[in-house]
Structure formats: structure tokens, C-alpha cells
Tab-separated table of C-alpha atoms in Angstrom:
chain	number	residue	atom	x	y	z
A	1	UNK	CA	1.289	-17.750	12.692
A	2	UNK	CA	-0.759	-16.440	9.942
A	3	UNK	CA	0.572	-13.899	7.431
A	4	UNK	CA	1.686	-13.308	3.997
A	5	UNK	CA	5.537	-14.642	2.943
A	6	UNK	CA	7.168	-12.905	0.220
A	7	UNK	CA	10.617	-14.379	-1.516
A	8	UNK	CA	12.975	-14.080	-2.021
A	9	UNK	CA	14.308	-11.134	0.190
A	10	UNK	CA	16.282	-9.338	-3.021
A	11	UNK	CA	16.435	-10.668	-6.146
A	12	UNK	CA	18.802	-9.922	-9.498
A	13	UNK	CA	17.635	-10.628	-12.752
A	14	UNK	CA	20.082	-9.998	-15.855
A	15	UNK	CA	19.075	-8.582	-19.306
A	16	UNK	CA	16.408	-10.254	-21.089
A	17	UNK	CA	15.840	-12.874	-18.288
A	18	UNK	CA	12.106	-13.421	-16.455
A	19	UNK	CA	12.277	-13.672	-13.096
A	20	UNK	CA	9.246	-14.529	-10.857
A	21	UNK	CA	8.394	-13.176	-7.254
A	22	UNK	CA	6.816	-15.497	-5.072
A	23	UNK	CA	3.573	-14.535	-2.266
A	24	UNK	CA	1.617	-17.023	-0.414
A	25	UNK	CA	-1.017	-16.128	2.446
A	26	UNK	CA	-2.537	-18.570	4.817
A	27	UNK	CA	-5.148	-15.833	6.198
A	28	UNK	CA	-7.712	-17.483	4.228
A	29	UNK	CA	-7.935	-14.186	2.571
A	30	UNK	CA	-9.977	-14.207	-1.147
A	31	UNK	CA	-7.952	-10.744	-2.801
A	32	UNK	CA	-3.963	-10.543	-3.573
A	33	UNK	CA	-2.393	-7.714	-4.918
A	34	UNK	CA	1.007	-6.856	-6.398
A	35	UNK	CA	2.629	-3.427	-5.785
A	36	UNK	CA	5.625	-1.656	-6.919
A	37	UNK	CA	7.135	0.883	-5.104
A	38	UNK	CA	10.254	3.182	-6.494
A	39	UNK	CA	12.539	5.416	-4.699
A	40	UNK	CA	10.417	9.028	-3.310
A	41	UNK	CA	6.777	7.393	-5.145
A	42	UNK	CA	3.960	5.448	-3.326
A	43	UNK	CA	2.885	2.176	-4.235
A	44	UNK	CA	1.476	1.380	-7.579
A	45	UNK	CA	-0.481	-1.352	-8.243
A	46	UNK	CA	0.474	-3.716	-10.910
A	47	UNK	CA	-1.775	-6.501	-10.675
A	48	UNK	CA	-5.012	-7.694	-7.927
A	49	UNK	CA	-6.732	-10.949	-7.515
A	50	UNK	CA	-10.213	-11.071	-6.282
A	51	UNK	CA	-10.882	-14.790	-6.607
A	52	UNK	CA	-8.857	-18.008	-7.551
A	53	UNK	CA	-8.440	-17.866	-11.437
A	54	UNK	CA	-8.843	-14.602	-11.966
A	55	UNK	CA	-6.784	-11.609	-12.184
A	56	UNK	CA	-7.123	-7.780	-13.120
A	57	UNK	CA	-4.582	-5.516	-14.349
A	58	UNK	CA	-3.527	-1.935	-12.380
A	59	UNK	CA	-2.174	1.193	-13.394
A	60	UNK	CA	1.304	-0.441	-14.269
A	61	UNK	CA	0.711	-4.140	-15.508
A	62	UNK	CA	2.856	-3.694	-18.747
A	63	UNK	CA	5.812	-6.251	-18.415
A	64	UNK	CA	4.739	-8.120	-15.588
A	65	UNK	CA	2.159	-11.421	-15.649
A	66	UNK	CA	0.558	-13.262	-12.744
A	67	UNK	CA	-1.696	-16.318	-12.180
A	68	UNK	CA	-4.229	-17.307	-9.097
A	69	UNK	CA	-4.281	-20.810	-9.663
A	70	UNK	CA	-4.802	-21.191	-5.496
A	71	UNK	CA	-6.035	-19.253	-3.029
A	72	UNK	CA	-2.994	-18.999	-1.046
A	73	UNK	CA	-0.561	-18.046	-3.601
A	74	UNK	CA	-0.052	-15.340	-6.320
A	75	UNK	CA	3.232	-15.293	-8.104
A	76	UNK	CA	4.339	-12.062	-10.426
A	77	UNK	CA	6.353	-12.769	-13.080
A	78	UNK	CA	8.987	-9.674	-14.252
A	79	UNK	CA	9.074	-10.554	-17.583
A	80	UNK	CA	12.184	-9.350	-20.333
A	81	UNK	CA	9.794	-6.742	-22.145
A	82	UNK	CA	9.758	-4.710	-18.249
A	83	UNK	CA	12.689	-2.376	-19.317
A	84	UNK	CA	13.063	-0.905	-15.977
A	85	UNK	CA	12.495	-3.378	-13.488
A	86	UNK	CA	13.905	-1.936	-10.288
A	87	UNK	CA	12.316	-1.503	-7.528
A	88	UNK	CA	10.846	-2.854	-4.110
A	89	UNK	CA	7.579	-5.303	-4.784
A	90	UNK	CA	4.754	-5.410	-2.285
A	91	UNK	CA	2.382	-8.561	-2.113
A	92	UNK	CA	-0.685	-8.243	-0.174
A	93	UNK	CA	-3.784	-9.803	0.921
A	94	UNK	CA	-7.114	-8.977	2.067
A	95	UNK	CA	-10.751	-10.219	2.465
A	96	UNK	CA	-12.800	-8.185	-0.241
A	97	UNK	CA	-13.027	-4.730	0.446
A	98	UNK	CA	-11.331	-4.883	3.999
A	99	UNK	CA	-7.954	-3.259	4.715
A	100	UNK	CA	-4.736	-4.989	3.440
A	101	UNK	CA	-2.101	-7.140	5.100
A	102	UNK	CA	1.195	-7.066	3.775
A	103	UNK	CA	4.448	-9.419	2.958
A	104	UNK	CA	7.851	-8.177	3.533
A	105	UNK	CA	8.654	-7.169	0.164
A	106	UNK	CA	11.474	-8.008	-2.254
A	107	UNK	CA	13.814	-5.598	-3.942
A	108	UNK	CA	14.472	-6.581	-7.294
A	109	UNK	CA	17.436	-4.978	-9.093
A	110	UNK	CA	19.070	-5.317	-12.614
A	111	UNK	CA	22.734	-7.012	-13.146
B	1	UNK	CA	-5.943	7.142	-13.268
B	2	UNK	CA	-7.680	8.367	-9.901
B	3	UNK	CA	-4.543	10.419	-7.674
B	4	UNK	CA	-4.253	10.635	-4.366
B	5	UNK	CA	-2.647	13.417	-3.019
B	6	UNK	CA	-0.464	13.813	0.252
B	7	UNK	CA	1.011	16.429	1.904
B	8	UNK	CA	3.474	16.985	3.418
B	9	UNK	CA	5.783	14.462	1.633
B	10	UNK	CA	7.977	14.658	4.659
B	11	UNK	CA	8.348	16.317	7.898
B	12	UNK	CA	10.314	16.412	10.959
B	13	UNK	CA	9.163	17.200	14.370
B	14	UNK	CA	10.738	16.858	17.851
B	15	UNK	CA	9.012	14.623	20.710
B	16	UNK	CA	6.088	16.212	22.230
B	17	UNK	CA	5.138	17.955	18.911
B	18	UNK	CA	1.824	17.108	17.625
B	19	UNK	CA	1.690	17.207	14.280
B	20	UNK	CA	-1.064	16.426	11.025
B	21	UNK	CA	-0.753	15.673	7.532
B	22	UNK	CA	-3.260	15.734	4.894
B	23	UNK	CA	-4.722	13.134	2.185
B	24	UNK	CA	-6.995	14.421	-0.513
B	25	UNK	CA	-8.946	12.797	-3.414
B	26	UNK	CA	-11.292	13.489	-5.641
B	27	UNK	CA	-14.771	13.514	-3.912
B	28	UNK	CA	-17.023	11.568	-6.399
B	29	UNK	CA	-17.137	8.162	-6.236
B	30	UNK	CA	-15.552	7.624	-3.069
B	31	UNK	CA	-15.761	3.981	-1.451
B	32	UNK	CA	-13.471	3.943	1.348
B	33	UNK	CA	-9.953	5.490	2.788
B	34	UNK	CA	-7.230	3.624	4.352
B	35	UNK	CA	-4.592	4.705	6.231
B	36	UNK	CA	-1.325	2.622	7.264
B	37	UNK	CA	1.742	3.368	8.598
B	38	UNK	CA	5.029	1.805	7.301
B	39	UNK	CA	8.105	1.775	9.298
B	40	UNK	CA	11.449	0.994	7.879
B	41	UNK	CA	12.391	-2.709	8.140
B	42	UNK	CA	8.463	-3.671	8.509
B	43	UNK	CA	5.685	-4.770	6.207
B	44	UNK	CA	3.255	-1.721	5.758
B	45	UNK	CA	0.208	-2.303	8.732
B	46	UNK	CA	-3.730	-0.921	8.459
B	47	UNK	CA	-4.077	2.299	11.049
B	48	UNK	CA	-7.695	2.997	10.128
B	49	UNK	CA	-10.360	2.513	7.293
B	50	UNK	CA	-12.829	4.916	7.203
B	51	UNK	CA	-16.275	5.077	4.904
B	52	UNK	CA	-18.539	7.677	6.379
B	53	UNK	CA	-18.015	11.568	5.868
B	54	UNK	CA	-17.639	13.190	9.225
B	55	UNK	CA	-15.835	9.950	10.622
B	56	UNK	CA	-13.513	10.293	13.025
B	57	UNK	CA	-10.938	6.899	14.692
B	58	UNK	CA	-8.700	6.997	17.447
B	59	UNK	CA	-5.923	4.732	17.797
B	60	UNK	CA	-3.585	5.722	20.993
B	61	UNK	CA	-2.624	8.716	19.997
B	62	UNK	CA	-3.294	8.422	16.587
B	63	UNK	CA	-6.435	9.916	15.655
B	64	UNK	CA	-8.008	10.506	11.767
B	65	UNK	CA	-10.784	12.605	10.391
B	66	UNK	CA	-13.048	12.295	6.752
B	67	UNK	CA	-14.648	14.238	4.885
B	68	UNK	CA	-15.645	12.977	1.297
B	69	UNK	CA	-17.507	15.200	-0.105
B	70	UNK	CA	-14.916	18.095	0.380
B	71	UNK	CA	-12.393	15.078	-0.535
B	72	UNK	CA	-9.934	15.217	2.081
B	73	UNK	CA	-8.585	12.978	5.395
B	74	UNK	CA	-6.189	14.613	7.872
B	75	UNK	CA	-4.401	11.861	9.959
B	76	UNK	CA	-3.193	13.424	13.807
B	77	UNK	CA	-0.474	12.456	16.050
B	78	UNK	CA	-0.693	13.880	19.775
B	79	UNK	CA	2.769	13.987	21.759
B	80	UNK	CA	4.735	12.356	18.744
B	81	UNK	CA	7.378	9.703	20.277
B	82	UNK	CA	10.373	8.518	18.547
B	83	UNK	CA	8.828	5.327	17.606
B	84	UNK	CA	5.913	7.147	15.603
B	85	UNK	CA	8.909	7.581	12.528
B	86	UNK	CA	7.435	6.009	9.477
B	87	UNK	CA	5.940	6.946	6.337
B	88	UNK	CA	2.225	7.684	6.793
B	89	UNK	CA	0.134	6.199	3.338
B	90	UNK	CA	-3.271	6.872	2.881
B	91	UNK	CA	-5.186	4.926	-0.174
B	92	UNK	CA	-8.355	5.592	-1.182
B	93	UNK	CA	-11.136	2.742	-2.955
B	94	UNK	CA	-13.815	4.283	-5.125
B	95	UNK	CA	-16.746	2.932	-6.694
B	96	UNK	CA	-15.957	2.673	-9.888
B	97	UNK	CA	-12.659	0.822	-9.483
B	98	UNK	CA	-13.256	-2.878	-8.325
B	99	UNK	CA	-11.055	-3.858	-5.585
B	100	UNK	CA	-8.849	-1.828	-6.408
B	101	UNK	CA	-6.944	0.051	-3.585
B	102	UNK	CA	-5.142	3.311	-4.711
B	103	UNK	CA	-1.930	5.221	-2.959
B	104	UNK	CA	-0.589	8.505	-2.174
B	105	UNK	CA	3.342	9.442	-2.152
B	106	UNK	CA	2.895	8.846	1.846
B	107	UNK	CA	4.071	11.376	4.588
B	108	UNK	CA	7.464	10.740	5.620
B	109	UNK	CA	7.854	11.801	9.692
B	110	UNK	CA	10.774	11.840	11.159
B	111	UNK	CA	10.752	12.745	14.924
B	112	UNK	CA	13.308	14.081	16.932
B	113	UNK	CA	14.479	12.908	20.557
């Protein structure tokens, strides 16, 4: 079946410690994105992908890192300087300006 | 930061209602709208995407309007049904902004055997 997995399911990360989200697609699809979603907000984006080896930030990139090394996978990293880093991530996928398709999410929360 | 507005943030009906909530965004450099709906449990799924003013998309019941150049998207549900509870998210593209996608709050409906 194609799709996009996201792991793990939930995820804890104690003080000062990176932690890194995994997303892989086999839809063949050329753009990833990263969102972040908090409790009453919609989804913000924190990082997108157009093409293999390259990346562009969103409205809320401070703290986080990614890298697009192959087409099928885009990893975030939550890295120690992200001083509130709770909340549910959202990877997704599309074909270049076409609608999204989306993982299952993981909920990150703070020991 | 372009915003996307939605409205209402959340709303309860009972079965049979019909019922309508609103995106708007600013007008100029509009690209494209989305709208999914996201029930609890699930991974968010594509309802419609919509690029010309005046277009309209059915889906079932579903059904969604455009206008850009007033800046807004209403996004109807005829005889809501139990199973129509989810949040309703409408993200807009514009021309200026790459590939990137941006997000309302989302409409939270809640209906009512």
C-alpha cells in the first residue's frame, strides 16, 4: 500500500536531549513537509522539501533541523535549543503544488 | 506571515442539520485553497483544492465555494451524519510563498445523533 509512515507513535525526549522524528513516503511524491500542531491551533509549518537535497524553512523552524538526502524520507530533528517542544508533529507529502497526503503523526512530549 | 482565518472554531449540530463554515484570506496573491477534513484517530485527508474564483466542488454531500478576490471559501455540509465529526482545515498557497501550504485554526463539528 502506498502512504506516508510516521514513527514513532509518541515520543519523550528529556532536557537538553535531540530527538529525531522519522517520515518516509513511497508515493513517489517530490515535496515533504513537517508540521506542528498544539492544543486549540492549526498546523504550522516548520520545515518543506521540494526536491532531494534541499530544504526551506516555515513560520516556526527555530529549534528544529531536517535533511532530504532521499526522496522517500525526511527526518526532523527536535533539537535541545526547542524550549517548548510539545506537541503533535505532522509529516506530509505531495507532488508539487497538488494537495497533501498525510502520516499519522507523533506526539512528542517533555520528561 | 500570511493568516488564514476560520470561523467558526467549533460547532455542534444535530443530524439532519446542514450547516457551513467559513475560510478567509487575504485576496492578493492567491494560488490555491485546500480543504481537508481530519477526524480523530486519522491522518488529515484532501476534501477539495480549488484555484478559480467562482469555483464550486461537490463531494457527497460535501460541497465548497471560492471566491478570491473577495478572499473567502465557505465549505457546506447537507443532512450532516454522525460520521461527518472532524475538524474542517482549510489552507491556502499564494504566489509569493513557494510550496508552501498555509493553515487555519480548523472548524471543529461535532454532530449530534
Amino acid at each position: 500500500d502506498g502512504g506516508i509512515t510516521q514513527s514513532p507513535k509518541y515520543l519523550f525526549r528529556k532536557e537538553g536531549q535531540n530527538v529525531t522524528l522519522s517520515c518516509e513516503q513511497n508515493l513517489n511524491h517530490d515535496a515533504m513537509y513537517w508540521y506542528r500542531q498544539d492544543p486549540g491551533q492549526g498546523l504550522r509549518l516548520i520545515y518543506y522539501s521540494q526536491i532531494v537535497n534541499d530544504f526551506q524553512k516555515g513560520d516556526i523552524a527555530e529549534g528544529y533541523s531536517v535533511s532530504r538526502e532521499k526522496k522517500e524520507s525526511f527526518p526532523l530533528t527536535v533539537t535541545s535549543a526547542q524550549k517548548n517542544p510539545t506537541a503533535f508533529y505532522l509529516c506530509a507529502s505531495s507532488t508539487v503544488f497538488e494537495k497533501l497526503f498525510f502520516g499519522s503523526g507523533t506526539q512528542l512530549s517533555v520528561l | 506571515i500570511l493568516n488564514v482565518e476560520q470561523s467558526p472554531q467549533s460547532l455542534h449540530v444535530q443530524e439532519g442539520d446542514s450547516t457551513n463554515f467559513t475560510c478567509s484570506f487575504p485576496s492578493s496573491n492567491f494560488y490555491a485553497l485546500h480543504w481537508y477534513r481530519w477526524e480523530t484517530a486519522k491522518s488529515p485527508e484532501a476534501l477539495f483544492v480549488m484555484t478559480l474564483n467562482g469555483d464550486e466542488k461537490k463531494k457527497g454531500r460535501i460541497s465548497a465555494t471560492l471566491n478570491t478576490k473577495e478572499g473567502y471559501s465557505y465549505l457546506y455540509i447537507k443532512g450532516s451524519q454522525p460520521e461527518d465529526s472532524a475538524t474542517y482545515l482549510c489552507a491556502l498557497r499564494f504566489n509569493n510563498a513557494g510550496n508552501m501550504l498555509t493553515f487555519g485554526g480548523g472548524t471543529r463539528l461535532m454532530v449530534k445523533p
